[in-house]
Amino acid sequence: MNPPPRSHVLLVGIDAYARVEPLHGCANDVDAMEAVFLDRLAVPAEAITKLVAPHPRLSRRSRVPEDRPTAERLRAALEALAGDQVRAGDRVFIHYSGHGTQTLPRGTRTTREALVPVDALAGGDLLFDHEINALLRRIAARTEDLTVVLDCCCSAGATRSLGRAEDSAVRFCSVDGPDMLSPVALRGGGELDAGLLSSFDPSDPGFLVVASAQSSEPAHEGRDARGHRHGAFTGALLDLLAREPDERLQALRWADVWQALRGRVTSQFPTQHPCLVGRNERHLFGGPFRQQDPGYSIRELDGKVRIHAGSRVGLGPGATVAVYGPSPAFFPPLHSPEDLGARRGLLRVESATPSYATALPVGSAFHLGEGARGRLVQPGKTDVLLVGLDPFDAELARWLSAEGPFEVVPASEHGERDVEVFVGRSPDGRRWIGDAVFGFGVTGSAGEAPLAWVSGEERRALLQGLLHYARYNLPLRLARRCLDGPGVLRMRVLDARNAGVLVPEELADPPLPEAEPDPEHRYRYRLVDGQPVCFSVENRSSAPIFAQVINCSASGRVEILGPTQLEIAPWRRQTFWLRGHLGRAFPCRVSAGRASNVERLVVVGTTSPEVDLRSLQVKESFAEAMGVTRREMVPDEEEPAERWTATVVMVKIVKAAGRP
């Protein structure tokens, strides 16, 4: 019998910094979290490690032993959690409240983020992103039940706390001239990581990291109802926890509180937007959880419902969205009996901005309930998928238009809108699904093999294939609609075959050559099956851009290749490596059954830090969606106007000479 899971809690609160204006709410943060663990979650005192440097004027009493949060002690506490004291299944919770910083090492165009121990400004060293992330991965290797909360700033662009009034302190301090890599990290010889949040698989890094602000934003302090100072994020979290009964606390998921928590922080401090990396199905304080499709995040607001997705991803006025609870974990086929039985209700979009929509219930009002998720059922009139059918069959066109969100026209018809997907017929009688890149080769002209084949007159398979294409097409359509800043984003695919010879300082902005261009000039690059690559994205504007890289694969899957909501500073570059490991390249692959792949890499950038495109991920291939093969789920002040920009890079991947 496996032993019961144990809890390991590390609480770090630093107010009393030397040489900069002190903070006032960090010790309060960890004292209050200590009370939650001791009194409400029954975590034994010996399971809590506490490192605190309180403000000299703060009157407090700690209930567990505590040490001073020097770099040495903080590093030792993290090393202990990565050691034998943590067993598989144990629950690890880390909370850091204090200063964060960001530095630009000499000779580079990539910043490094760091936490600031109490002695870092008085002869000690910083804890840089690469060292922290390596330690977190080592902890995660011992247990998958790891939660990290960072209530600090991590940006050189944030407003400094120096000289501000006590009630508006910001958890950022400037550090002049630090070395890029700490001596400990250099001795370790392990993989390096770029950024405190930009270094993890956005869909599931194996644990959960919560940050109180985006990398360019200030993390504020404020007062609670009793006048006590707390970090804005931690204070909002504590207030939400106080409203929950003790018996529910252990079962509370981040999905249950995230929108309310984020909304509370941002309403108080409009320049601060908390972010979360990992699966929000995880419980706040650990424990087994079920993975699920994310769907749209939705919440009630002033008698209406706000959907955190907008017109750029197909939720324009008139769109219909189905609302589900936590179950079923994965959405059933659209309009199936399982789907209809799982719905809590329907919403119709009344108005939309590029990044969110406002909706009202269809029919009688219903309660969204806990863990509410949404997905698109029917787009608005301007967002239906335009299908070109060749040869045109009027009866089939009527049936498809009645069964799905399509307008079916003859393939040669040219109206106000361009045909987005084609259904053709090959000489052997089979129908195929393709688009401007895929499918036309079967008719004798230049082109790639179709995205999917449909045997004979299997209408239902054709319908499922087109429904799948409607999801697959959303990032491609998004790129076509992002016209606010043409040329702002530049993406290069770098040949990473020699990445192993680079020194650590070069990996964040590697001096690697671009991949070979396509000799036929049909695509940007020509890659070889198995070739390692990484992606460099440059912001060529004077404003920060929050970027996301999406791959529309030839198989029909849609993958987010790097961190969501990754900020790229003006005139800077960010390099995307596999799961954030500096130096670990993405391997190119040709899909089974294909002679070559054409991958469409979509880089989407927006000035809004609230945009989250994870709902665009598509885990099924065309074959799985059409029932050819079984889907295998992978355990998986006034604001300036919002601007969107995007670019698409097409690469062809071919098999190496001599390979079958």
XYZ file of C-alpha atoms in Angstrom:
660
model
C 0.000 0.000 0.000
C 1.317 3.447 -0.942
C 1.878 5.806 1.996
C -0.523 8.770 2.221
C 0.707 11.979 0.560
C 2.481 14.499 2.770
C 2.541 18.275 2.448
C 5.681 20.383 2.032
C 5.136 24.152 2.213
C 7.760 26.842 1.556
C 6.706 30.413 2.422
C 9.021 33.328 1.586
C 8.200 36.946 2.485
C 10.738 39.782 2.191
C 9.962 43.373 3.208
C 13.214 44.601 4.807
C 15.549 45.111 1.832
C 18.758 47.091 2.160
C 19.476 50.073 -0.105
C 15.953 50.308 -1.563
C 12.617 51.397 -0.161
C 11.262 48.468 1.909
C 7.990 46.698 1.186
C 5.200 46.386 3.734
C 2.947 43.447 2.895
C 5.166 40.448 2.131
C 5.473 39.152 5.707
C 1.709 39.651 6.080
C 1.188 37.550 2.945
C 3.084 34.532 4.245
C 1.756 34.868 7.820
C -1.788 34.725 6.455
C -0.943 31.759 4.202
C 0.627 30.050 7.222
C -2.707 30.408 9.067
C -4.586 28.869 6.118
C -2.314 25.816 6.119
C -2.287 25.355 9.900
C -5.887 26.178 10.813
C -7.947 25.317 7.750
C -5.975 22.620 5.935
C -4.544 20.906 9.058
C -1.006 20.879 7.650
C 1.423 20.125 10.515
C 3.762 22.940 11.535
C 6.834 20.801 10.861
C 5.795 20.597 7.193
C 6.171 24.370 6.773
C 9.489 26.075 6.013
C 9.334 29.831 6.477
C 11.889 32.431 5.362
C 10.863 35.958 6.383
C 12.392 39.443 6.605
C 9.579 41.623 7.994
C 9.400 45.397 7.919
C 10.987 46.771 11.136
C 7.729 48.461 12.170
C 5.579 45.367 11.685
C 4.234 43.764 14.856
C 3.765 40.030 14.284
C 4.126 36.563 15.780
C 5.187 33.591 13.732
C 3.713 30.225 14.667
C 6.450 28.136 13.043
C 10.250 28.561 13.200
C 11.601 30.906 10.550
C 14.957 31.975 9.088
C 16.218 34.977 7.225
C 15.576 34.658 3.434
C 19.132 34.956 2.172
C 20.081 33.597 -1.227
C 21.875 30.682 0.452
C 18.876 29.704 2.601
C 16.343 30.123 -0.218
C 18.488 28.012 -2.508
C 18.896 25.372 0.220
C 15.120 25.259 0.838
C 14.450 24.613 -2.856
C 17.239 22.022 -3.011
C 15.654 20.210 -0.048
C 12.330 19.990 -1.892
C 14.206 18.483 -4.846
C 15.720 15.838 -2.561
C 14.721 12.631 -0.855
C 12.331 14.247 1.636
C 9.723 14.567 -1.144
C 8.098 11.320 -2.305
C 5.942 10.640 -5.356
C 2.441 11.958 -4.693
C 3.495 14.428 -1.987
C 2.031 17.923 -2.212
C 4.471 20.824 -2.566
C 3.325 24.453 -2.314
C 5.738 27.405 -2.717
C 4.710 31.032 -2.136
C 7.142 33.924 -2.743
C 6.301 37.532 -1.858
C 9.047 40.094 -2.397
C 10.948 41.981 -5.049
C 11.524 40.695 -8.548
C 13.896 42.178 -11.088
C 14.959 41.909 -14.698
C 18.385 42.550 -16.209
C 19.806 42.900 -19.701
C 23.201 41.168 -19.803
C 25.857 42.974 -21.753
C 26.045 42.082 -25.425
C 22.591 40.426 -25.587
C 19.064 41.358 -26.650
C 17.333 39.026 -24.221
C 16.542 39.911 -20.621
C 16.978 37.644 -17.593
C 14.460 37.606 -14.757
C 15.282 36.961 -11.112
C 13.934 36.865 -7.580
C 15.682 39.138 -5.084
C 16.712 37.524 -1.742
C 17.113 39.827 1.228
C 20.902 39.976 0.858
C 21.022 40.341 -2.934
C 21.572 44.100 -2.695
C 24.191 43.793 0.029
C 26.783 41.411 -1.369
C 24.605 38.367 -2.049
C 23.400 37.100 -5.410
C 20.096 36.957 -7.269
C 18.161 33.781 -7.994
C 17.944 33.886 -11.774
C 15.195 32.333 -13.841
C 17.354 29.505 -15.209
C 18.345 28.338 -11.720
C 14.823 28.563 -10.268
C 13.309 26.734 -13.216
C 15.886 23.955 -13.071
C 15.082 23.481 -9.375
C 11.324 23.454 -10.046
C 11.788 20.756 -12.667
C 13.823 18.698 -10.223
C 11.032 19.024 -7.642
C 8.479 18.076 -10.296
C 10.561 14.996 -11.108
C 9.900 13.799 -7.551
C 6.183 14.691 -7.442
C 3.685 15.932 -9.997
C 1.790 17.799 -7.270
C 3.641 21.142 -7.267
C 2.131 24.648 -7.074
C 4.204 27.854 -7.189
C 2.803 31.347 -6.472
C 4.991 34.376 -7.259
C 3.688 37.701 -5.924
C 6.372 39.995 -7.338
C 7.393 41.992 -10.394
C 9.807 40.503 -12.899
C 10.371 43.347 -15.352
C 12.742 46.240 -15.910
C 9.829 48.133 -17.437
C 7.778 48.132 -14.258
C 7.349 51.270 -12.177
C 9.944 51.356 -9.404
C 8.838 51.398 -5.786
C 11.499 53.927 -4.818
C 9.947 57.204 -3.674
C 6.336 56.010 -3.850
C 3.845 56.365 -1.039
C 3.436 53.385 1.266
C -0.057 52.593 -0.029
C 1.164 52.194 -3.613
C 4.403 50.228 -3.278
C 5.461 48.092 -6.217
C 7.352 44.817 -5.836
C 10.193 45.596 -8.221
C 13.704 46.849 -7.611
C 16.434 47.784 -10.045
C 19.731 45.898 -9.787
C 22.721 47.343 -11.570
C 25.249 45.197 -13.380
C 24.646 41.640 -12.123
C 26.300 38.719 -13.820
C 24.060 36.871 -16.212
C 24.652 33.479 -14.663
C 25.141 32.819 -10.980
C 28.189 30.733 -9.991
C 25.879 27.983 -8.701
C 24.115 27.730 -12.048
C 27.380 27.621 -13.945
C 28.680 24.803 -11.744
C 25.453 22.843 -12.225
C 25.969 22.389 -15.944
C 22.261 21.685 -16.505
C 19.828 23.081 -19.030
C 19.040 26.775 -18.855
C 15.650 28.444 -19.081
C 14.501 31.837 -20.303
C 12.163 33.699 -17.965
C 10.264 32.843 -14.826
C 7.099 32.068 -16.797
C 8.296 31.808 -20.383
C 10.160 28.555 -19.811
C 7.359 26.038 -19.418
C 5.065 24.062 -21.662
C 1.955 26.292 -21.685
C -0.514 23.427 -21.820
C 0.983 21.327 -19.034
C 4.496 21.811 -17.637
C 3.830 19.025 -15.115
C 3.060 21.502 -12.351
C 1.423 24.912 -11.947
C 2.982 28.380 -11.724
C 0.936 31.480 -10.877
C 2.371 34.992 -11.249
C 0.732 38.094 -9.852
C 1.525 40.209 -12.954
C 2.756 40.030 -16.519
C 6.472 40.521 -17.002
C 6.231 44.226 -17.925
C 3.710 45.108 -15.214
C 3.972 46.292 -11.629
C 2.824 43.955 -8.838
C 1.139 46.244 -6.349
C 0.527 46.174 -2.628
C -2.741 47.332 -1.078
C -4.780 47.202 2.138
C -7.446 44.633 2.982
C -10.748 45.378 4.744
C -8.978 45.426 8.124
C -6.309 47.830 6.932
C -3.546 45.219 6.703
C -1.056 45.487 3.839
C -0.872 42.582 1.370
C 0.203 41.992 -2.187
C -2.767 42.801 -4.422
C -2.836 39.237 -5.726
C -2.298 37.470 -2.400
C -4.824 39.750 -0.701
C -7.473 38.958 -3.305
C -6.729 35.229 -2.976
C -7.021 35.380 0.824
C -10.340 37.220 0.564
C -11.745 34.585 -1.784
C -10.541 31.793 0.499
C -12.205 33.468 3.505
C -15.574 33.158 1.737
C -15.228 29.394 1.283
C -16.176 26.859 3.989
C -13.317 24.773 5.353
C -14.731 21.527 3.985
C -14.611 22.890 0.429
C -11.135 24.405 0.581
C -9.243 21.212 -0.251
C -11.386 20.574 -3.337
C -11.189 24.136 -4.690
C -9.633 24.323 -8.169
C -7.888 27.250 -9.826
C -10.547 27.015 -12.547
C -13.191 27.748 -9.897
C -11.615 31.017 -8.730
C -9.317 32.271 -11.478
C -11.606 34.695 -13.311
C -12.929 36.210 -10.094
C -9.403 36.431 -8.688
C -7.943 38.010 -11.811
C -10.879 40.397 -12.161
C -10.548 41.575 -8.573
C -6.843 42.372 -8.951
C -7.257 44.141 -12.287
C -10.259 46.187 -11.150
C -8.185 47.534 -8.242
C -4.961 47.961 -10.251
C -5.769 48.171 -14.008
C -2.109 47.814 -15.001
C -1.740 44.421 -13.260
C -2.892 41.212 -14.941
C -2.155 37.930 -13.112
C -1.261 34.954 -15.295
C -1.212 31.197 -14.870
C 0.929 28.552 -16.579
C -0.260 24.959 -16.330
C -3.608 23.244 -16.029
C -6.210 25.251 -14.137
C -8.009 21.997 -13.295
C -5.410 21.557 -10.559
C -6.529 22.140 -6.969
C -5.273 25.249 -5.181
C -3.589 23.211 -2.469
C -2.837 20.004 -4.353
C -4.436 16.626 -4.775
C -5.535 14.380 -7.659
C -7.278 16.170 -10.519
C -8.843 15.346 -13.886
C -7.503 16.861 -17.078
C -10.050 18.451 -19.380
C -10.438 20.470 -22.564
C -10.011 24.130 -21.563
C -12.781 25.721 -23.625
C -13.543 29.421 -23.320
C -13.236 31.011 -19.910
C -16.558 32.637 -18.990
C -17.902 34.597 -16.008
C -20.935 36.653 -15.036
C -20.500 40.432 -15.133
C -23.219 43.040 -14.435
C -26.077 40.738 -15.347
C -24.449 39.538 -18.548
C -21.792 36.982 -19.340
C -18.267 37.799 -20.463
C -16.537 35.235 -22.673
C -12.754 35.547 -22.736
C -12.506 35.121 -26.492
C -13.676 37.579 -29.126
C -14.187 38.438 -32.742
C -10.632 37.518 -33.748
C -11.366 33.843 -33.018
C -14.876 33.712 -34.457
C -17.032 34.951 -31.573
C -18.624 37.877 -33.361
C -22.189 39.126 -32.781
C -24.755 36.371 -33.237
C -22.406 33.505 -32.363
C -23.818 30.763 -30.131
C -21.716 29.255 -27.336
C -22.595 26.131 -25.338
C -21.776 26.170 -21.618
C -20.486 23.067 -19.797
C -19.342 22.309 -16.282
C -16.244 20.320 -15.275
C -17.785 17.156 -16.777
C -17.331 15.615 -19.216
C -13.606 16.244 -19.061
C -13.296 16.242 -22.865
C -15.973 17.736 -25.082
C -18.094 15.103 -26.895
C -18.663 15.349 -30.665
C -20.669 18.488 -31.377
C -24.465 17.959 -31.381
C -24.134 14.317 -30.299
C -26.506 13.001 -27.585
C -23.598 13.135 -25.127
C -22.944 16.759 -26.055
C -26.589 17.837 -25.719
C -26.889 16.077 -22.371
C -23.786 17.749 -20.948
C -24.729 21.345 -21.743
C -25.792 23.694 -18.971
C -27.247 26.133 -21.459
C -26.568 28.293 -24.505
C -25.305 31.868 -24.832
C -25.656 34.224 -27.783
C -23.007 36.870 -28.345
C -24.452 40.360 -28.190
C -21.266 42.358 -28.774
C -17.582 41.609 -29.150
C -14.151 43.192 -29.076
C -11.144 41.451 -30.642
C -10.365 39.650 -27.350
C -13.664 39.143 -25.492
C -17.412 38.889 -26.080
C -20.515 39.815 -24.080
C -23.422 37.372 -24.274
C -26.919 36.686 -22.976
C -28.655 33.320 -22.340
C -30.625 31.726 -25.158
C -34.099 31.053 -23.775
C -34.490 31.016 -20.019
C -31.656 32.210 -17.806
C -29.387 29.611 -16.202
C -26.619 29.606 -13.596
C -23.125 29.241 -14.998
C -22.027 27.213 -11.970
C -18.565 26.146 -10.907
C -15.921 25.334 -13.485
C -17.997 26.737 -16.355
C -16.434 26.332 -19.806
C -17.702 27.307 -23.217
C -17.219 26.254 -26.824
C -18.477 27.576 -30.112
C -21.626 25.877 -31.431
C -22.625 28.231 -34.233
C -20.634 31.249 -35.479
C -22.258 34.526 -36.373
C -23.290 35.180 -39.959
C -19.964 36.742 -40.933
C -17.944 33.862 -39.450
C -19.470 30.786 -41.084
C -17.005 28.622 -42.996
C -17.181 29.162 -46.767
C -16.896 25.733 -48.431
C -16.169 25.298 -52.139
C -17.676 22.082 -53.554
C -16.368 20.559 -56.811
C -18.199 19.085 -58.601
C -21.090 21.061 -57.144
C -23.961 18.970 -55.769
C -26.913 21.169 -54.752
C -28.526 18.505 -52.553
C -25.253 17.775 -50.682
C -24.658 21.525 -50.311
C -28.099 21.987 -48.694
C -27.503 19.064 -46.323
C -24.056 20.287 -45.226
C -25.322 23.855 -44.701
C -28.176 22.543 -42.557
C -25.930 20.282 -40.465
C -22.954 22.592 -39.820
C -21.830 26.221 -39.666
C -21.118 26.318 -43.395
C -22.047 28.170 -46.544
C -21.459 25.764 -49.433
C -20.879 27.226 -52.903
C -19.406 25.994 -56.193
C -15.630 25.865 -55.837
C -15.137 28.348 -58.681
C -17.538 30.945 -57.245
C -15.969 34.240 -56.208
C -18.043 36.538 -54.037
C -17.271 39.069 -51.347
C -15.510 36.369 -49.318
C -12.849 33.902 -50.393
C -13.518 30.163 -50.206
C -11.579 28.838 -47.185
C -11.879 25.057 -47.634
C -12.473 22.913 -50.685
C -14.181 19.562 -51.101
C -13.060 17.912 -54.341
C -13.394 14.509 -55.970
C -10.520 12.383 -57.227
C -10.700 10.186 -60.332
C -11.327 7.087 -58.164
C -14.506 8.653 -56.738
C -13.217 9.585 -53.297
C -13.846 13.050 -51.940
C -11.063 15.043 -50.363
C -10.804 18.053 -48.049
C -8.177 20.696 -48.728
C -7.476 24.398 -48.906
C -5.226 26.863 -50.708
C -2.163 24.771 -49.777
C -3.457 21.189 -49.648
C -5.369 19.096 -52.146
C -4.978 20.493 -55.599
C -2.162 18.108 -56.468
C -4.733 15.327 -56.933
C -6.144 17.148 -59.949
C -2.794 17.322 -61.711
C -1.744 20.874 -60.835
C 0.971 21.757 -58.362
C 0.038 21.302 -54.726
C 0.236 19.137 -51.629
C -1.730 15.996 -50.838
C -5.179 16.661 -49.341
C -5.630 17.191 -45.634
C -8.150 14.346 -45.459
C -9.828 11.731 -47.640
C -13.486 10.698 -47.484
C -14.479 7.318 -48.851
C -17.353 7.237 -51.341
C -20.512 8.986 -50.166
C -19.881 8.922 -46.429
C -21.660 12.174 -45.668
C -21.251 11.919 -41.917
C -17.459 11.557 -42.207
C -17.371 14.514 -44.601
C -19.397 16.564 -42.121
C -17.046 15.683 -39.254
C -14.056 16.533 -41.425
C -15.448 19.975 -42.254
C -16.365 20.614 -38.613
C -12.784 19.740 -37.742
C -11.474 22.071 -40.445
C -13.558 24.900 -38.979
C -11.557 24.526 -35.740
C -8.255 23.968 -37.549
C -8.856 27.106 -39.617
C -9.353 29.497 -36.684
C -5.640 30.399 -36.237
C -5.252 30.800 -40.019
C -8.309 33.047 -40.143
C -7.023 34.942 -37.117
C -3.768 35.670 -38.957
C -5.689 36.972 -41.979
C -7.679 39.321 -39.751
C -4.751 40.751 -37.754
C -3.987 43.790 -39.886
C -3.244 46.423 -37.230
C 0.541 46.211 -37.466
C 1.865 44.584 -40.647
C 5.566 43.929 -40.368
C 5.648 44.344 -36.579
C 6.494 40.707 -35.927
C 9.306 38.895 -37.695
C 9.780 35.172 -37.243
C 12.830 33.208 -38.309
C 13.290 29.448 -38.186
C 16.834 28.705 -37.031
C 18.791 25.555 -37.838
C 19.708 24.204 -34.386
C 21.935 21.305 -35.405
C 24.934 23.113 -33.880
C 23.172 24.345 -30.755
C 25.318 22.036 -28.633
C 28.466 24.076 -29.281
C 26.963 27.371 -28.058
C 27.980 28.755 -24.676
C 25.184 29.385 -22.132
C 25.224 33.172 -22.650
C 24.350 32.677 -26.345
C 21.349 30.396 -25.989
C 18.739 33.070 -25.213
C 19.483 34.800 -28.540
C 21.506 32.179 -30.402
C 23.853 33.044 -33.305
C 22.451 30.188 -35.379
C 21.880 30.286 -39.140
C 18.438 30.465 -40.636
C 17.097 27.218 -42.018
C 17.537 26.589 -45.721
C 15.003 28.343 -47.979
C 12.604 26.316 -50.096
C 14.344 25.944 -53.493
C 10.953 25.982 -55.246
C 10.084 29.310 -53.561
C 6.612 28.075 -52.621
C 7.323 28.155 -48.895
C 9.684 30.100 -46.666
C 11.865 27.174 -45.558
C 12.614 23.595 -46.534
C 13.437 21.346 -43.563
C 14.409 17.684 -43.343
C 12.684 15.019 -41.254
C 14.472 14.877 -37.895
C 16.168 18.259 -38.277
C 16.310 20.261 -34.995
C 15.086 23.864 -35.137
C 14.150 26.765 -32.867
C 12.103 29.884 -33.548
C 13.233 33.491 -33.146
C 10.484 36.143 -32.936
C 11.340 39.834 -33.111
C 9.147 42.773 -32.094
C 9.845 45.597 -34.543
C 7.725 48.210 -32.812
C 8.037 50.749 -30.025
C 5.479 49.017 -27.770
C 5.544 45.673 -25.903
C 3.828 42.825 -27.754
C 2.344 39.714 -26.139
C 3.084 36.930 -28.611
C 1.979 33.350 -29.083
C 3.253 30.865 -31.674
C 0.775 28.362 -33.103
C 1.442 25.502 -35.508
C -1.312 24.335 -37.853
C 0.028 20.885 -38.672
C -0.653 18.929 -41.840
C -2.235 16.201 -39.678
C -4.986 18.599 -38.569
C -3.688 19.201 -35.076
C -3.197 22.749 -33.784
C -0.347 23.149 -31.299
C 0.854 26.095 -29.228
C 4.619 25.831 -29.586
C 5.736 28.221 -26.886
C 4.500 30.007 -23.805
C 1.168 31.793 -23.973
C 1.112 35.565 -23.481
C 4.904 35.830 -23.799
C 5.934 39.473 -23.755
C 8.497 40.687 -26.286
C 9.901 44.110 -25.427
C 10.251 46.796 -28.137
C 12.993 46.015 -30.644
C 13.883 42.798 -28.828
C 13.848 39.133 -29.791
C 12.592 36.043 -27.985
C 13.716 32.553 -28.960
C 11.297 29.671 -28.569
C 12.925 26.380 -27.539
C 11.134 23.138 -26.800
C 9.225 23.563 -23.506
C 11.410 26.541 -22.625
C 14.657 24.574 -22.203
C 17.368 26.750 -23.701
C 19.251 24.654 -26.226
C 16.589 21.946 -26.563
C 15.345 22.138 -30.154
C 12.032 21.224 -31.774
C 12.426 18.110 -33.952
C 10.875 18.279 -37.420
C 8.704 15.295 -38.319
C 6.876 14.037 -41.399
C 3.459 12.643 -40.458
C 2.828 8.927 -40.906
C 1.442 8.144 -44.345
C 2.647 11.385 -45.939
C 5.664 11.938 -48.188
C 6.137 15.453 -46.787
C 4.499 17.958 -44.465
C 3.679 21.615 -44.893
C 3.387 23.289 -41.499
C 1.881 26.748 -41.111
C 3.450 28.625 -38.199
C 1.220 31.482 -37.031
C 2.735 34.149 -34.770
C 0.001 36.241 -33.130
C 0.820 39.411 -31.241
C -1.430 41.778 -29.325
C -0.990 44.756 -27.039
C -3.455 43.191 -24.573
C -2.009 40.939 -21.843
C -5.451 39.364 -21.296
C -5.532 37.375 -24.530
C -5.289 33.608 -24.064
C -5.421 31.467 -27.203
C -5.230 28.057 -25.531
C -8.807 27.332 -26.627
C -7.489 27.219 -30.223
C -5.531 24.029 -29.539
C -6.832 20.995 -31.438
C -5.584 17.663 -30.154
C -7.274 15.447 -32.762
C -6.010 14.834 -36.249
C -8.385 14.788 -39.218
C -8.304 10.991 -39.131
C -9.304 10.933 -35.461
C -12.045 13.525 -35.895
C -13.518 11.620 -38.826
C -13.459 8.302 -36.993
C -10.717 6.739 -39.097
C -8.601 6.274 -35.988
C -9.358 6.613 -32.285
C -8.519 9.848 -30.527
C -5.878 9.382 -27.872
C -6.096 12.075 -25.206
C -2.728 13.219 -23.947
C -2.649 13.232 -20.095
C -2.575 16.412 -20.812
C -5.598 55.494 -16.745
C -7.429 55.098 -20.140
C -5.975 52.093 -21.773
C -4.684 52.471 -25.339
C -6.679 50.828 -28.090
C -6.111 47.103 -28.366
C -4.010 46.143 -31.395
C -3.460 42.749 -33.005
C -0.782 41.717 -35.458
C 0.213 38.369 -36.931
C 2.482 36.730 -39.439
C 2.461 33.283 -41.042
C 5.589 31.294 -41.938
C 5.169 28.164 -44.057
C 7.777 25.429 -43.947
C 7.975 22.200 -45.895
C 9.409 19.144 -44.153
C 10.695 16.392 -46.428
C 12.183 13.001 -45.762
C 15.941 12.758 -45.916
C 17.450 11.267 -49.046
C 17.416 7.486 -48.907
C 14.606 7.263 -46.327
C 11.409 5.458 -47.324
